[in-house]
Amino acid sequence: MTDAFHTAMDGASVSALWERPNADAAQIDEKPYLWPWAELGPLLDTAVAETDMDNAERRVLVLENPAYKGSARSGATLNMVVNLQVLMPGESARPHRHRLNALRFIIEGDGTAVTTVDGIPCPMVAGDFVLTPGWCWHEHSHEGSKRAVWLDALDAQLQRHLCTNEFEPGPSNDMPPPRAENAYAGAGITPVSTVPPDHDKPYSPIFRYPLAKVIEAFENMPADADGSRRIRYTNPLAGGPAMPGVDCYMLAPARKNDTRAYRTNANMVCLAVEGEGTSKIGDDTLQWHKNDIFVLPRHHWISHRATSEDAKLFQLTDREILLRLDYLREELRD
Ligand code: GTQ
Ligand code: FE2
């Protein structure tokens, strides 16, 4: 290998593969990591004290996975960012839209803070799951008296890598025609019409999934063999995920019994919605309490257990993306 060779390659806009370092995500030393609510909650108060909504368009704290420190990566997990947003009474966040698929899971809220998604107002009550699919207009407002806090998750790193994101500031335009409110409210009952369908999108026509409905399902569904119960937030028109970019579930693990161990190359982040429990992740064990958020590293055997009666984990994953591209690898232990 002469320098003349390298000069020639350079001049011809080629490079030698055998001289390039193998930069593979599989090499990242991923570890479980938990952001305790005991630290996050006070930080949100500080964020409110330090910023006003005139210079912070959105008051958002980005969860940074320590495994990415010193690398070009950022965010909670490889393909999805997980952020915490706080909105105070009287504040609002202007409308905009982006190709990033976003979701909110409400941590503190009594329904007086509202996010409006393509014209549909979604009151944010603690425990609710709200969809903000790509290119839907969204804005937040707050008429109540207490701070509102929610988790935001977006397929940001993936779309950044693919350069597929676009951004448009409000005022909103090109808005889809309004849908009849509650038209899709009944499980298994969907409107049929002779006029063009009022919803022919790749995501669910339901934008708000209340916690009360999830609890009702848990109370009526049979438990799995390991004693756990799990629901998926689905698109009632297609049966699949509410939105493919970030696929969401709620797990109620059993007390005194681990869920069946599972390992995968998909990424997952969990929020402890109610109660407390433990998660075994490879050789580590995490203890979680209400509102803690933790990231599950890929390729580790994982199982969960409740240590209180009402324990529930909200789970978000990029599994559906991997599945659709035939990249998914997953195993369940017997
Ligand atoms: O509320 O629209 O955490 O656009 C990151 C990007 C929240 C939002 C985030 C966003 C939003
Ligand atoms: Fe947004």
Short mmCIF file of N, CA, C and O in Angstrom, two decimals, residues 22-68:
data_model
loop_
_atom_site.label_atom_id
_atom_site.label_comp_id
_atom_site.label_asym_id
_atom_site.label_seq_id
_atom_site.Cartn_x
_atom_site.Cartn_y
_atom_site.Cartn_z
N ASN A 22 -14.78 -0.93 12.14
CA ASN A 22 -16.11 -1.52 12.08
C ASN A 22 -17.02 -0.83 13.10
O ASN A 22 -17.05 -1.21 14.26
N ALA A 23 -17.70 0.19 12.64
CA ALA A 23 -18.56 0.97 13.54
C ALA A 23 -19.97 0.39 13.53
O ALA A 23 -20.80 0.79 12.74
N ASP A 24 -20.19 -0.58 14.36
CA ASP A 24 -21.47 -1.29 14.36
C ASP A 24 -22.19 -1.02 15.68
O ASP A 24 -21.59 -1.10 16.74
N ALA A 25 -23.49 -0.74 15.60
CA ALA A 25 -24.25 -0.47 16.82
C ALA A 25 -24.22 -1.65 17.77
O ALA A 25 -24.34 -1.49 18.98
N ALA A 26 -24.03 -2.86 17.22
CA ALA A 26 -23.99 -4.03 18.09
C ALA A 26 -22.81 -3.96 19.05
O ALA A 26 -22.77 -4.65 20.05
N GLN A 27 -21.82 -3.11 18.74
CA GLN A 27 -20.63 -3.00 19.58
C GLN A 27 -20.86 -2.07 20.77
O GLN A 27 -20.04 -2.01 21.67
N ILE A 28 -21.94 -1.30 20.75
CA ILE A 28 -22.19 -0.38 21.86
C ILE A 28 -22.44 -1.20 23.12
O ILE A 28 -23.18 -2.17 23.10
N ASP A 29 -21.78 -0.81 24.19
CA ASP A 29 -21.94 -1.52 25.45
C ASP A 29 -23.20 -1.00 26.13
O ASP A 29 -23.15 -0.10 26.95
N GLU A 30 -24.34 -1.56 25.74
CA GLU A 30 -25.60 -1.08 26.29
C GLU A 30 -25.84 -1.67 27.66
O GLU A 30 -25.63 -2.86 27.89
N LYS A 31 -26.30 -0.83 28.55
CA LYS A 31 -26.61 -1.27 29.91
C LYS A 31 -28.00 -0.79 30.27
O LYS A 31 -28.46 0.21 29.71
N PRO A 32 -28.64 -1.46 31.22
CA PRO A 32 -29.91 -0.89 31.68
C PRO A 32 -29.62 0.43 32.38
O PRO A 32 -28.56 0.60 32.97
N TYR A 33 -30.54 1.36 32.27
CA TYR A 33 -30.37 2.62 32.99
C TYR A 33 -31.73 3.13 33.41
O TYR A 33 -32.69 3.08 32.64
N LEU A 34 -31.80 3.60 34.65
CA LEU A 34 -33.07 4.10 35.18
C LEU A 34 -32.92 5.56 35.59
O LEU A 34 -31.96 5.92 36.28
N TRP A 35 -33.87 6.39 35.13
CA TRP A 35 -33.94 7.78 35.54
C TRP A 35 -34.96 7.86 36.67
O TRP A 35 -36.18 7.73 36.43
N PRO A 36 -34.50 8.05 37.94
CA PRO A 36 -35.46 8.04 39.06
C PRO A 36 -36.30 9.31 39.05
O PRO A 36 -35.79 10.41 38.83
N TRP A 37 -37.59 9.13 39.30
CA TRP A 37 -38.50 10.28 39.37
C TRP A 37 -38.07 11.24 40.47
O TRP A 37 -38.25 12.45 40.38
N ALA A 38 -37.46 10.68 41.53
CA ALA A 38 -36.99 11.52 42.65
C ALA A 38 -36.01 12.58 42.15
O ALA A 38 -35.87 13.64 42.75
N GLU A 39 -35.29 12.29 41.05
CA GLU A 39 -34.38 13.29 40.46
C GLU A 39 -35.06 14.11 39.37
O GLU A 39 -34.79 15.31 39.23
N LEU A 40 -35.93 13.46 38.59
CA LEU A 40 -36.55 14.15 37.45
C LEU A 40 -37.56 15.20 37.90
O LEU A 40 -37.62 16.30 37.35
N GLY A 41 -38.38 14.83 38.89
CA GLY A 41 -39.46 15.73 39.33
C GLY A 41 -38.92 17.09 39.74
O GLY A 41 -39.37 18.13 39.22
N PRO A 42 -37.91 17.15 40.66
CA PRO A 42 -37.35 18.45 41.05
C PRO A 42 -36.67 19.19 39.89
O PRO A 42 -36.71 20.42 39.83
N LEU A 43 -36.03 18.42 38.97
CA LEU A 43 -35.39 19.07 37.81
C LEU A 43 -36.42 19.80 36.95
O LEU A 43 -36.11 20.84 36.36
N LEU A 44 -37.63 19.26 36.89
CA LEU A 44 -38.67 19.91 36.10
C LEU A 44 -39.06 21.24 36.74
O LEU A 44 -39.29 22.24 36.05
N ASP A 45 -39.10 21.26 38.09
CA ASP A 45 -39.38 22.53 38.79
C ASP A 45 -38.29 23.55 38.48
O ASP A 45 -38.57 24.73 38.24
N THR A 46 -37.03 23.09 38.48
CA THR A 46 -35.93 23.98 38.16
C THR A 46 -36.04 24.49 36.73
O THR A 46 -35.81 25.67 36.45
N ALA A 47 -36.42 23.59 35.82
CA ALA A 47 -36.57 23.99 34.42
C ALA A 47 -37.62 25.09 34.29
O ALA A 47 -37.46 26.04 33.52
N VAL A 48 -38.69 24.98 35.09
CA VAL A 48 -39.74 26.01 35.06
C VAL A 48 -39.19 27.33 35.59
O VAL A 48 -39.41 28.40 35.01
N ALA A 49 -38.41 27.24 36.67
CA ALA A 49 -37.86 28.46 37.27
C ALA A 49 -36.85 29.14 36.34
O ALA A 49 -36.74 30.36 36.31
N GLU A 50 -36.12 28.33 35.57
CA GLU A 50 -35.02 28.85 34.75
C GLU A 50 -35.46 29.36 33.37
O GLU A 50 -34.69 30.02 32.69
N THR A 51 -36.65 28.95 32.92
CA THR A 51 -37.04 29.27 31.55
C THR A 51 -38.46 29.83 31.53
O THR A 51 -39.28 29.50 32.37
N ASP A 52 -38.73 30.72 30.60
CA ASP A 52 -40.12 31.03 30.32
C ASP A 52 -40.41 30.64 28.89
O ASP A 52 -39.49 30.43 28.10
N MET A 53 -41.67 30.53 28.57
CA MET A 53 -42.04 29.97 27.28
C MET A 53 -41.79 30.94 26.12
O MET A 53 -42.03 30.59 24.98
N ASP A 54 -41.30 32.16 26.45
CA ASP A 54 -40.95 33.07 25.36
C ASP A 54 -39.64 32.66 24.71
O ASP A 54 -39.46 32.76 23.50
N ASN A 55 -38.68 32.17 25.55
CA ASN A 55 -37.41 31.77 24.94
C ASN A 55 -37.23 30.25 24.84
O ASN A 55 -36.34 29.78 24.16
N ALA A 56 -38.09 29.48 25.52
CA ALA A 56 -38.09 28.03 25.31
C ALA A 56 -39.38 27.70 24.59
O ALA A 56 -40.46 27.76 25.18
N GLU A 57 -39.30 27.38 23.34
CA GLU A 57 -40.49 27.07 22.54
C GLU A 57 -41.29 25.94 23.20
O GLU A 57 -42.51 25.99 23.30
N ARG A 58 -40.56 24.95 23.66
CA ARG A 58 -41.14 23.86 24.45
C ARG A 58 -40.20 23.57 25.60
O ARG A 58 -39.00 23.45 25.38
N ARG A 59 -40.75 23.43 26.82
CA ARG A 59 -39.89 23.18 27.97
C ARG A 59 -39.72 21.67 28.11
O ARG A 59 -40.54 20.98 28.68
N VAL A 60 -38.63 21.19 27.53
CA VAL A 60 -38.44 19.75 27.37
C VAL A 60 -37.07 19.34 27.88
O VAL A 60 -36.06 19.95 27.52
N LEU A 61 -37.03 18.32 28.76
CA LEU A 61 -35.77 17.72 29.17
C LEU A 61 -35.59 16.42 28.38
O LEU A 61 -36.50 15.59 28.33
N VAL A 62 -34.42 16.27 27.79
CA VAL A 62 -34.12 15.09 26.97
C VAL A 62 -33.40 14.05 27.83
O VAL A 62 -32.38 14.35 28.45
N LEU A 63 -33.93 12.84 27.91
CA LEU A 63 -33.24 11.78 28.66
C LEU A 63 -32.06 11.27 27.83
O LEU A 63 -32.23 10.88 26.68
N GLU A 64 -30.87 11.34 28.43
CA GLU A 64 -29.65 10.96 27.71
C GLU A 64 -29.12 9.65 28.27
O GLU A 64 -28.77 9.54 29.45
N ASN A 65 -29.02 8.65 27.41
CA ASN A 65 -28.50 7.35 27.80
C ASN A 65 -26.99 7.46 28.06
O ASN A 65 -26.25 7.85 27.17
N PRO A 66 -26.54 7.14 29.28
CA PRO A 66 -25.10 7.29 29.58
C PRO A 66 -24.21 6.45 28.69
O PRO A 66 -23.03 6.78 28.51
N ALA A 67 -24.78 5.40 28.09
CA ALA A 67 -23.97 4.54 27.19
C ALA A 67 -23.51 5.30 25.95
O ALA A 67 -22.56 4.89 25.29
N TYR A 68 -24.17 6.41 25.63
CA TYR A 68 -23.82 7.14 24.40
C TYR A 68 -22.85 8.30 24.66
O TYR A 68 -22.48 9.02 23.73
#
